[in-house]
């Protein structure tokens, strides 16, 4: 009986064990790896091979910003102006200054020679050309040199004849109070040297820098119409980097033949002045030649002179703006 029970239990465990076989993978039945990899496994590269870096995409360029180039652009030059001599023909310089203002070409400092000293001084007060025109139009004929009645020529006047005009247009203003720097050259006859007037009252400066033969009696201090070099030095000292010379004696007649009859010296003198103005000068970057006509002391022609200056200024202002960085 015991033997029979043993065999029954033995057969039972044998049957159960055969129904739960242990599954083992057969290497022969595994799928072959592709590209050198094994299924279900991650291949680690050899330690002596560095991984290739991922490519970085190049940035897409955007629109150019003009602000980036502002600091790279050249700064506009500071303009210094010399108003040359020429009696009342210097009214033409007013027209040139008006056109420079329209073209937004600011004048940084200014010098005037002979009658140009009055125009330059008035401009330096406010730096407004129309204000200069308004004040210069207050000049009266009885304040100017008078023609002789019984013989040809002009009677030389005293500079004191213009004192009333100077008081009217300058009042008590001083050069140091002007909006822009101003100076005018005066020539000391005894010492034979040029002195630049750059301080004090405008009235005094005009009195020292304006009189010149044959229209005015020659005091110890007279105008210095040849002093372009000194004018350039002053403007450079004041910071001007571009110098413009306005020559109102560019072409045309200078003096009425009737007024200079018997005074060949005066005619020769003014012709030499014009020749000097036309010549190239060291430090002068631009010469504006205004083709004025008529006598240099003709008060009746001043309005047409201003118009001539406007026409000349309008023709050269765009070129000057390009050259000087405006």
mmCIF file of C-alpha atoms in Angstrom:
data_model
loop_
_atom_site.group_PDB
_atom_site.id
_atom_site.type_symbol
_atom_site.label_atom_id
_atom_site.label_comp_id
_atom_site.label_asym_id
_atom_site.label_seq_id
_atom_site.Cartn_x
_atom_site.Cartn_y
_atom_site.Cartn_z
ATOM 1 C CA UNK A 1 0.000 0.000 0.000
ATOM 2 C CA UNK A 2 2.746 2.399 0.888
ATOM 3 C CA UNK A 3 4.566 1.508 -2.279
ATOM 4 C CA UNK A 4 1.447 2.200 -4.345
ATOM 5 C CA UNK A 5 1.011 5.698 -2.805
ATOM 6 C CA UNK A 6 4.619 6.598 -3.510
ATOM 7 C CA UNK A 7 4.242 5.927 -7.198
ATOM 8 C CA UNK A 8 1.057 7.955 -7.416
ATOM 9 C CA UNK A 9 2.767 11.046 -5.931
ATOM 10 C CA UNK A 10 5.783 10.518 -8.124
ATOM 11 C CA UNK A 11 3.666 10.451 -11.300
ATOM 12 C CA UNK A 12 1.751 13.601 -10.184
ATOM 13 C CA UNK A 13 4.887 15.739 -9.720
ATOM 14 C CA UNK A 14 6.314 14.455 -12.969
ATOM 15 C CA UNK A 15 3.230 15.568 -14.957
ATOM 16 C CA UNK A 16 3.133 19.029 -13.334
ATOM 17 C CA UNK A 17 6.814 19.644 -13.931
ATOM 18 C CA UNK A 18 6.527 18.833 -17.618
ATOM 19 C CA UNK A 19 3.689 21.359 -18.118
ATOM 20 C CA UNK A 20 5.881 24.323 -16.836
ATOM 21 C CA UNK A 21 9.169 24.021 -18.755
ATOM 22 C CA UNK A 22 11.773 26.703 -18.354
ATOM 23 C CA UNK A 23 12.053 28.696 -21.558
ATOM 24 C CA UNK A 24 15.598 29.441 -22.637
ATOM 25 C CA UNK A 25 16.592 31.454 -25.663
ATOM 26 C CA UNK A 26 18.479 29.689 -28.376
ATOM 27 C CA UNK A 27 21.239 31.893 -29.823
ATOM 28 C CA UNK A 28 20.703 30.231 -33.164
ATOM 29 C CA UNK A 29 17.115 31.409 -33.266
ATOM 30 C CA UNK A 30 17.916 35.142 -32.446
ATOM 31 C CA UNK A 31 17.525 37.620 -35.421
ATOM 32 C CA UNK A 32 20.775 38.727 -36.939
ATOM 33 C CA UNK A 33 21.828 42.292 -35.870
ATOM 34 C CA UNK A 34 21.775 45.083 -38.437
ATOM 35 C CA UNK A 35 24.432 47.801 -38.857
ATOM 36 C CA UNK A 36 26.598 46.218 -36.193
ATOM 37 C CA UNK A 37 24.000 46.559 -33.407
ATOM 38 C CA UNK A 38 22.306 43.962 -31.306
ATOM 39 C CA UNK A 39 18.571 44.000 -30.823
ATOM 40 C CA UNK A 40 17.619 45.611 -27.573
ATOM 41 C CA UNK A 41 21.125 46.842 -26.856
ATOM 42 C CA UNK A 42 22.791 50.315 -27.164
ATOM 43 C CA UNK A 43 26.236 50.368 -28.704
ATOM 44 C CA UNK A 44 28.688 52.584 -26.885
ATOM 45 C CA UNK A 45 31.355 54.091 -29.238
ATOM 46 C CA UNK A 46 34.964 53.401 -28.444
ATOM 47 C CA UNK A 47 36.409 55.641 -25.809
ATOM 48 C CA UNK A 48 39.030 57.068 -28.232
ATOM 49 C CA UNK A 49 36.400 58.426 -30.671
ATOM 50 C CA UNK A 50 34.889 61.868 -29.838
ATOM 51 C CA UNK A 51 31.218 62.347 -30.651
ATOM 52 C CA UNK A 52 30.533 64.655 -33.615
ATOM 53 C CA UNK A 53 29.134 68.054 -32.458
ATOM 54 C CA UNK A 54 25.654 68.942 -33.583
ATOM 55 C CA UNK A 55 25.655 71.587 -36.363
ATOM 56 C CA UNK A 56 24.614 75.066 -35.148
ATOM 57 C CA UNK A 57 22.185 76.786 -37.529
ATOM 58 C CA UNK A 58 23.388 80.160 -38.865
ATOM 59 C CA UNK A 59 21.301 83.158 -37.713
ATOM 60 C CA UNK A 60 19.083 84.756 -40.311
ATOM 61 C CA UNK A 61 20.239 88.348 -40.897
ATOM 62 C CA UNK A 62 17.639 90.965 -40.088
ATOM 63 C CA UNK A 63 17.131 94.463 -41.552
ATOM 64 C CA UNK A 64 19.973 96.983 -41.078
ATOM 65 C CA UNK A 65 19.440 99.538 -38.351
ATOM 66 C CA UNK A 66 20.525 103.076 -39.396
ATOM 67 C CA UNK A 67 21.308 103.860 -35.735
ATOM 68 C CA UNK A 68 24.285 101.477 -36.005
ATOM 69 C CA UNK A 69 26.010 103.773 -38.492
ATOM 70 C CA UNK A 70 25.413 107.141 -36.824
ATOM 71 C CA UNK A 71 28.675 107.064 -34.893
ATOM 72 C CA UNK A 72 30.550 106.005 -38.045
ATOM 73 C CA UNK A 73 29.410 109.029 -40.067
ATOM 74 C CA UNK A 74 31.645 112.072 -40.205
ATOM 75 C CA UNK A 75 30.471 115.051 -38.204
ATOM 76 C CA UNK A 76 29.531 118.158 -40.211
ATOM 77 C CA UNK A 77 32.296 120.729 -40.407
ATOM 78 C CA UNK A 78 32.089 124.038 -38.578
ATOM 79 C CA UNK A 79 31.808 126.823 -41.130
ATOM 80 C CA UNK A 80 33.664 130.102 -40.740
ATOM 81 C CA UNK A 81 32.838 132.951 -43.122
ATOM 82 C CA UNK A 82 34.948 135.878 -44.352
ATOM 83 C CA UNK A 83 32.993 138.725 -45.930
ATOM 84 C CA UNK A 84 35.378 140.488 -48.265
ATOM 85 C CA UNK A 85 35.609 144.243 -48.865
ATOM 86 C CA UNK A 86 33.711 146.199 -51.495
ATOM 87 C CA UNK A 87 31.864 149.193 -50.065
ATOM 88 C CA UNK A 88 28.085 148.862 -50.393
ATOM 89 C CA UNK A 89 28.540 145.863 -52.658
ATOM 90 C CA UNK A 90 28.833 143.923 -49.404
ATOM 91 C CA UNK A 91 25.008 144.018 -49.371
ATOM 92 C CA UNK A 92 25.332 141.083 -51.787
ATOM 93 C CA UNK A 93 26.876 139.040 -48.962
ATOM 94 C CA UNK A 94 23.557 139.336 -47.104
ATOM 95 C CA UNK A 95 21.855 137.428 -49.922
ATOM 96 C CA UNK A 96 24.509 134.697 -49.770
ATOM 97 C CA UNK A 97 24.045 134.341 -45.991
ATOM 98 C CA UNK A 98 20.287 134.052 -46.465
ATOM 99 C CA UNK A 99 20.739 131.139 -48.852
ATOM 100 C CA UNK A 100 23.171 129.410 -46.499
ATOM 101 C CA UNK A 101 20.506 129.577 -43.809
ATOM 102 C CA UNK A 102 17.898 128.098 -46.172
ATOM 103 C CA UNK A 103 20.273 125.226 -46.928
ATOM 104 C CA UNK A 104 20.762 124.733 -43.160
ATOM 105 C CA UNK A 105 24.460 125.535 -43.351
ATOM 106 C CA UNK A 106 25.127 127.202 -39.980
ATOM 107 C CA UNK A 107 27.852 129.827 -39.689
ATOM 108 C CA UNK A 108 29.984 129.133 -36.634
ATOM 109 C CA UNK A 109 32.124 132.309 -36.693
ATOM 110 C CA UNK A 110 32.554 135.300 -38.993
ATOM 111 C CA UNK A 111 35.045 137.989 -40.037
ATOM 112 C CA UNK A 112 34.423 141.108 -42.120
ATOM 113 C CA UNK A 113 36.847 143.277 -44.128
ATOM 114 C CA UNK A 114 36.199 147.005 -44.747
ATOM 115 C CA UNK A 115 32.395 147.455 -45.248
ATOM 116 C CA UNK A 116 32.141 143.704 -44.836
ATOM 117 C CA UNK A 117 32.953 144.294 -41.168
ATOM 118 C CA UNK A 118 29.568 145.999 -40.650
ATOM 119 C CA UNK A 119 27.642 143.159 -42.314
ATOM 120 C CA UNK A 120 29.635 140.527 -40.392
ATOM 121 C CA UNK A 121 29.185 142.341 -37.087
ATOM 122 C CA UNK A 122 25.417 142.608 -37.527
ATOM 123 C CA UNK A 123 25.214 138.933 -38.445
ATOM 124 C CA UNK A 124 27.169 137.859 -35.389
ATOM 125 C CA UNK A 125 24.637 139.513 -33.056
ATOM 126 C CA UNK A 126 21.791 137.074 -33.800
ATOM 127 C CA UNK A 127 23.065 134.939 -36.728
ATOM 128 C CA UNK A 128 20.001 135.924 -38.767
ATOM 129 C CA UNK A 129 20.593 137.255 -42.254
ATOM 130 C CA UNK A 130 17.146 138.835 -42.594
ATOM 131 C CA UNK A 131 17.801 140.833 -39.438
ATOM 132 C CA UNK A 132 21.029 142.087 -41.036
ATOM 133 C CA UNK A 133 19.132 143.160 -44.151
ATOM 134 C CA UNK A 134 16.540 145.033 -42.092
ATOM 135 C CA UNK A 135 19.209 146.967 -40.193
ATOM 136 C CA UNK A 136 21.456 147.700 -43.171
ATOM 137 C CA UNK A 137 18.496 149.217 -45.016
ATOM 138 C CA UNK A 138 18.496 151.989 -42.395
ATOM 139 C CA UNK A 139 21.615 153.467 -43.985
ATOM 140 C CA UNK A 140 20.960 156.939 -45.447
ATOM 141 C CA UNK A 141 22.573 158.752 -48.345
ATOM 142 C CA UNK A 142 23.571 161.754 -46.271
ATOM 143 C CA UNK A 143 25.690 159.424 -44.127
ATOM 144 C CA UNK A 144 27.781 158.360 -47.142
ATOM 145 C CA UNK A 145 30.614 160.150 -48.998
ATOM 146 C CA UNK A 146 29.282 162.901 -51.240
ATOM 147 C CA UNK A 147 30.077 163.670 -54.850
ATOM 148 C CA UNK A 148 31.787 166.938 -55.637
ATOM 149 C CA UNK A 149 29.605 169.514 -57.359
ATOM 150 C CA UNK A 150 32.149 171.442 -59.413
ATOM 151 C CA UNK A 151 34.579 168.708 -60.371
ATOM 152 C CA UNK A 152 34.612 164.965 -60.790
ATOM 153 C CA UNK A 153 35.366 162.552 -58.011
ATOM 154 C CA UNK A 154 34.177 161.927 -54.473
ATOM 155 C CA UNK A 155 34.873 164.008 -51.439
ATOM 156 C CA UNK A 156 36.437 161.868 -48.738
ATOM 157 C CA UNK A 157 34.259 161.689 -45.654
ATOM 158 C CA UNK A 158 35.104 161.265 -41.999
ATOM 159 C CA UNK A 159 34.162 157.969 -40.428
ATOM 160 C CA UNK A 160 32.327 160.004 -37.809
ATOM 161 C CA UNK A 161 29.612 160.612 -40.428
ATOM 162 C CA UNK A 162 28.493 157.023 -39.799
ATOM 163 C CA UNK A 163 28.317 157.348 -36.014
ATOM 164 C CA UNK A 164 24.540 157.866 -36.057
ATOM 165 C CA UNK A 165 24.059 154.774 -38.205
ATOM 166 C CA UNK A 166 26.286 152.716 -35.906
ATOM 167 C CA UNK A 167 24.271 153.801 -32.858
ATOM 168 C CA UNK A 168 21.013 152.872 -34.590
ATOM 169 C CA UNK A 169 22.010 149.371 -35.662
ATOM 170 C CA UNK A 170 24.387 148.345 -32.872
ATOM 171 C CA UNK A 171 23.041 150.321 -29.907
ATOM 172 C CA UNK A 172 25.337 149.463 -26.990
ATOM 173 C CA UNK A 173 25.885 145.809 -27.830
ATOM 174 C CA UNK A 174 29.296 144.268 -27.292
ATOM 175 C CA UNK A 175 31.124 141.669 -29.349
ATOM 176 C CA UNK A 176 31.374 139.310 -26.381
ATOM 177 C CA UNK A 177 27.555 139.170 -26.238
ATOM 178 C CA UNK A 178 27.123 138.060 -29.862
ATOM 179 C CA UNK A 179 25.624 134.703 -30.779
ATOM 180 C CA UNK A 180 28.654 133.708 -32.844
ATOM 181 C CA UNK A 181 32.309 134.751 -32.737
ATOM 182 C CA UNK A 182 33.193 137.903 -34.677
ATOM 183 C CA UNK A 183 36.314 139.854 -35.587
ATOM 184 C CA UNK A 184 37.480 142.456 -38.088
ATOM 185 C CA UNK A 185 41.038 143.480 -39.011
ATOM 186 C CA UNK A 186 42.329 147.024 -38.722
ATOM 187 C CA UNK A 187 45.643 148.279 -40.072
ATOM 188 C CA UNK A 188 47.963 150.460 -37.966
ATOM 189 C CA UNK A 189 49.680 152.784 -40.419
ATOM 190 C CA UNK A 190 52.469 153.905 -38.094
ATOM 191 C CA UNK A 191 53.313 150.420 -36.925
ATOM 192 C CA UNK A 192 52.553 148.748 -40.264
ATOM 193 C CA UNK A 193 50.752 145.821 -38.733
ATOM 194 C CA UNK A 194 47.284 144.289 -38.677
ATOM 195 C CA UNK A 195 45.306 144.078 -35.470
ATOM 196 C CA UNK A 196 42.200 141.923 -35.068
ATOM 197 C CA UNK A 197 39.344 143.587 -33.180
ATOM 198 C CA UNK A 198 37.507 140.796 -31.378
ATOM 199 C CA UNK A 199 36.225 142.423 -28.194
ATOM 200 C CA UNK A 200 34.623 145.649 -27.062
ATOM 201 C CA UNK A 201 31.661 147.445 -28.613
ATOM 202 C CA UNK A 202 30.484 146.771 -32.139
ATOM 203 C CA UNK A 203 30.433 150.509 -32.792
ATOM 204 C CA UNK A 204 34.108 150.835 -32.010
ATOM 205 C CA UNK A 205 35.003 147.798 -34.124
ATOM 206 C CA UNK A 206 33.196 149.205 -37.175
ATOM 207 C CA UNK A 207 34.834 152.602 -36.690
ATOM 208 C CA UNK A 208 38.299 151.001 -36.749
ATOM 209 C CA UNK A 209 37.733 148.405 -39.496
ATOM 210 C CA UNK A 210 35.671 150.267 -42.128
ATOM 211 C CA UNK A 211 37.400 153.466 -43.413
ATOM 212 C CA UNK A 212 39.463 153.090 -46.581
ATOM 213 C CA UNK A 213 40.424 155.425 -49.431
ATOM 214 C CA UNK A 214 39.243 157.068 -51.562
ATOM 215 C CA UNK A 215 35.898 157.379 -49.783
ATOM 216 C CA UNK A 216 37.110 158.043 -46.253
ATOM 217 C CA UNK A 217 39.849 160.144 -44.826
ATOM 218 C CA UNK A 218 42.743 158.051 -43.666
ATOM 219 C CA UNK A 219 43.094 158.041 -39.879
ATOM 220 C CA UNK A 220 45.823 156.155 -38.055
ATOM 221 C CA UNK A 221 43.687 153.012 -38.084
ATOM 222 C CA UNK A 222 42.100 151.990 -41.379
ATOM 223 C CA UNK A 223 40.499 148.937 -42.928
ATOM 224 C CA UNK A 224 42.716 145.968 -43.810
ATOM 225 C CA UNK A 225 41.147 144.544 -47.004
ATOM 226 C CA UNK A 226 44.187 142.332 -47.672
ATOM 227 C CA UNK A 227 44.138 140.606 -44.260
ATOM 228 C CA UNK A 228 42.691 137.279 -45.364
ATOM 229 C CA UNK A 229 45.444 135.253 -43.697
ATOM 230 C CA UNK A 230 44.737 136.909 -40.337
ATOM 231 C CA UNK A 231 41.018 136.292 -40.813
ATOM 232 C CA UNK A 232 41.626 132.590 -41.460
ATOM 233 C CA UNK A 233 43.778 132.302 -38.339
ATOM 234 C CA UNK A 234 41.044 133.839 -36.197
ATOM 235 C CA UNK A 235 38.356 131.515 -37.567
ATOM 236 C CA UNK A 236 40.559 128.464 -37.036
ATOM 237 C CA UNK A 237 41.257 129.585 -33.497
ATOM 238 C CA UNK A 238 37.510 129.732 -32.881
ATOM 239 C CA UNK A 239 37.079 126.148 -34.057
ATOM 240 C CA UNK A 240 36.009 126.577 -37.677
ATOM 241 C CA UNK A 241 37.095 123.657 -39.864
ATOM 242 C CA UNK A 242 35.787 124.960 -43.208
ATOM 243 C CA UNK A 243 36.471 128.539 -44.332
ATOM 244 C CA UNK A 244 34.261 130.288 -46.897
ATOM 245 C CA UNK A 245 35.269 133.620 -48.480
ATOM 246 C CA UNK A 246 32.449 135.724 -49.948
ATOM 247 C CA UNK A 247 33.972 137.922 -52.650
ATOM 248 C CA UNK A 248 31.549 140.651 -53.720
ATOM 249 C CA UNK A 249 34.128 142.049 -56.164
ATOM 250 C CA UNK A 250 34.151 138.902 -58.240
ATOM 251 C CA UNK A 251 33.336 140.467 -61.590
ATOM 252 C CA UNK A 252 32.008 143.684 -63.038
ATOM 253 C CA UNK A 253 32.969 147.266 -62.391
ATOM 254 C CA UNK A 254 34.282 148.384 -59.025
ATOM 255 C CA UNK A 255 34.186 152.174 -59.097
ATOM 256 C CA UNK A 256 32.318 154.654 -61.213
ATOM 257 C CA UNK A 257 34.819 156.238 -63.601
ATOM 258 C CA UNK A 258 33.401 159.694 -62.895
ATOM 259 C CA UNK A 259 33.983 159.257 -59.175
ATOM 260 C CA UNK A 260 37.588 158.186 -59.525
ATOM 261 C CA UNK A 261 38.546 160.631 -62.264
ATOM 262 C CA UNK A 262 41.862 162.157 -61.353
ATOM 263 C CA UNK A 263 42.460 159.432 -58.753
ATOM 264 C CA UNK A 264 44.242 156.670 -60.648
ATOM 265 C CA UNK A 265 45.826 155.484 -57.419
ATOM 266 C CA UNK A 266 42.411 154.577 -55.964
ATOM 267 C CA UNK A 267 41.459 152.630 -59.079
ATOM 268 C CA UNK A 268 44.700 150.671 -59.080
ATOM 269 C CA UNK A 269 44.429 150.025 -55.372
ATOM 270 C CA UNK A 270 40.945 148.478 -55.615
ATOM 271 C CA UNK A 271 41.857 146.435 -58.647
ATOM 272 C CA UNK A 272 44.723 144.943 -56.646
ATOM 273 C CA UNK A 273 42.305 144.203 -53.835
ATOM 274 C CA UNK A 274 40.043 142.296 -56.228
ATOM 275 C CA UNK A 275 43.012 140.435 -57.667
ATOM 276 C CA UNK A 276 44.030 139.411 -54.168
ATOM 277 C CA UNK A 277 40.527 138.162 -53.388
ATOM 278 C CA UNK A 278 40.446 136.006 -56.504
ATOM 279 C CA UNK A 279 43.780 134.355 -55.761
ATOM 280 C CA UNK A 280 43.881 131.064 -53.820
ATOM 281 C CA UNK A 281 44.590 131.506 -50.130
ATOM 282 C CA UNK A 282 45.940 128.936 -47.700
ATOM 283 C CA UNK A 283 43.187 127.816 -45.369
ATOM 284 C CA UNK A 284 40.286 129.057 -47.523
ATOM 285 C CA UNK A 285 38.174 126.065 -48.588
ATOM 286 C CA UNK A 286 35.598 127.823 -50.759
ATOM 287 C CA UNK A 287 35.397 131.190 -52.542
ATOM 288 C CA UNK A 288 31.946 132.489 -53.444
ATOM 289 C CA UNK A 289 32.390 134.974 -56.301
ATOM 290 C CA UNK A 290 29.341 137.238 -56.562
ATOM 291 C CA UNK A 291 29.053 138.946 -59.998
ATOM 292 C CA UNK A 292 28.099 142.430 -58.813
ATOM 293 C CA UNK A 293 27.659 145.414 -61.103
ATOM 294 C CA UNK A 294 27.749 149.165 -60.736
ATOM 295 C CA UNK A 295 29.580 151.478 -58.402
ATOM 296 C CA UNK A 296 30.585 150.189 -54.984
ATOM 297 C CA UNK A 297 29.026 153.172 -53.208
ATOM 298 C CA UNK A 298 25.654 153.238 -54.995
ATOM 299 C CA UNK A 299 22.986 153.059 -52.291
ATOM 300 C CA UNK A 300 20.184 152.826 -54.874
ATOM 301 C CA UNK A 301 21.396 149.422 -56.074
ATOM 302 C CA UNK A 302 21.553 147.603 -52.720
ATOM 303 C CA UNK A 303 18.295 145.665 -53.192
ATOM 304 C CA UNK A 304 19.452 144.281 -56.530
ATOM 305 C CA UNK A 305 22.783 143.425 -54.906
ATOM 306 C CA UNK A 306 21.002 141.341 -52.261
ATOM 307 C CA UNK A 307 19.097 139.512 -55.011
ATOM 308 C CA UNK A 308 22.319 138.823 -56.881
ATOM 309 C CA UNK A 309 23.780 137.401 -53.682
ATOM 310 C CA UNK A 310 20.716 135.186 -53.240
ATOM 311 C CA UNK A 311 21.063 133.801 -56.754
ATOM 312 C CA UNK A 312 24.743 133.069 -56.254
ATOM 313 C CA UNK A 313 24.170 131.556 -52.822
ATOM 314 C CA UNK A 314 21.367 129.310 -54.076
ATOM 315 C CA UNK A 315 23.626 127.935 -56.825
ATOM 316 C CA UNK A 316 26.547 127.047 -54.532
ATOM 317 C CA UNK A 317 24.767 126.039 -51.297
ATOM 318 C CA UNK A 318 23.955 122.430 -52.371
ATOM 319 C CA UNK A 319 27.569 121.827 -53.376
ATOM 320 C CA UNK A 320 28.828 123.305 -50.118
ATOM 321 C CA UNK A 321 26.394 121.155 -48.120
ATOM 322 C CA UNK A 322 27.742 118.021 -49.780
ATOM 323 C CA UNK A 323 31.377 119.002 -49.300
ATOM 324 C CA UNK A 324 31.029 120.058 -45.678
ATOM 325 C CA UNK A 325 28.929 117.083 -44.556
ATOM 326 C CA UNK A 326 25.426 118.555 -44.273
#
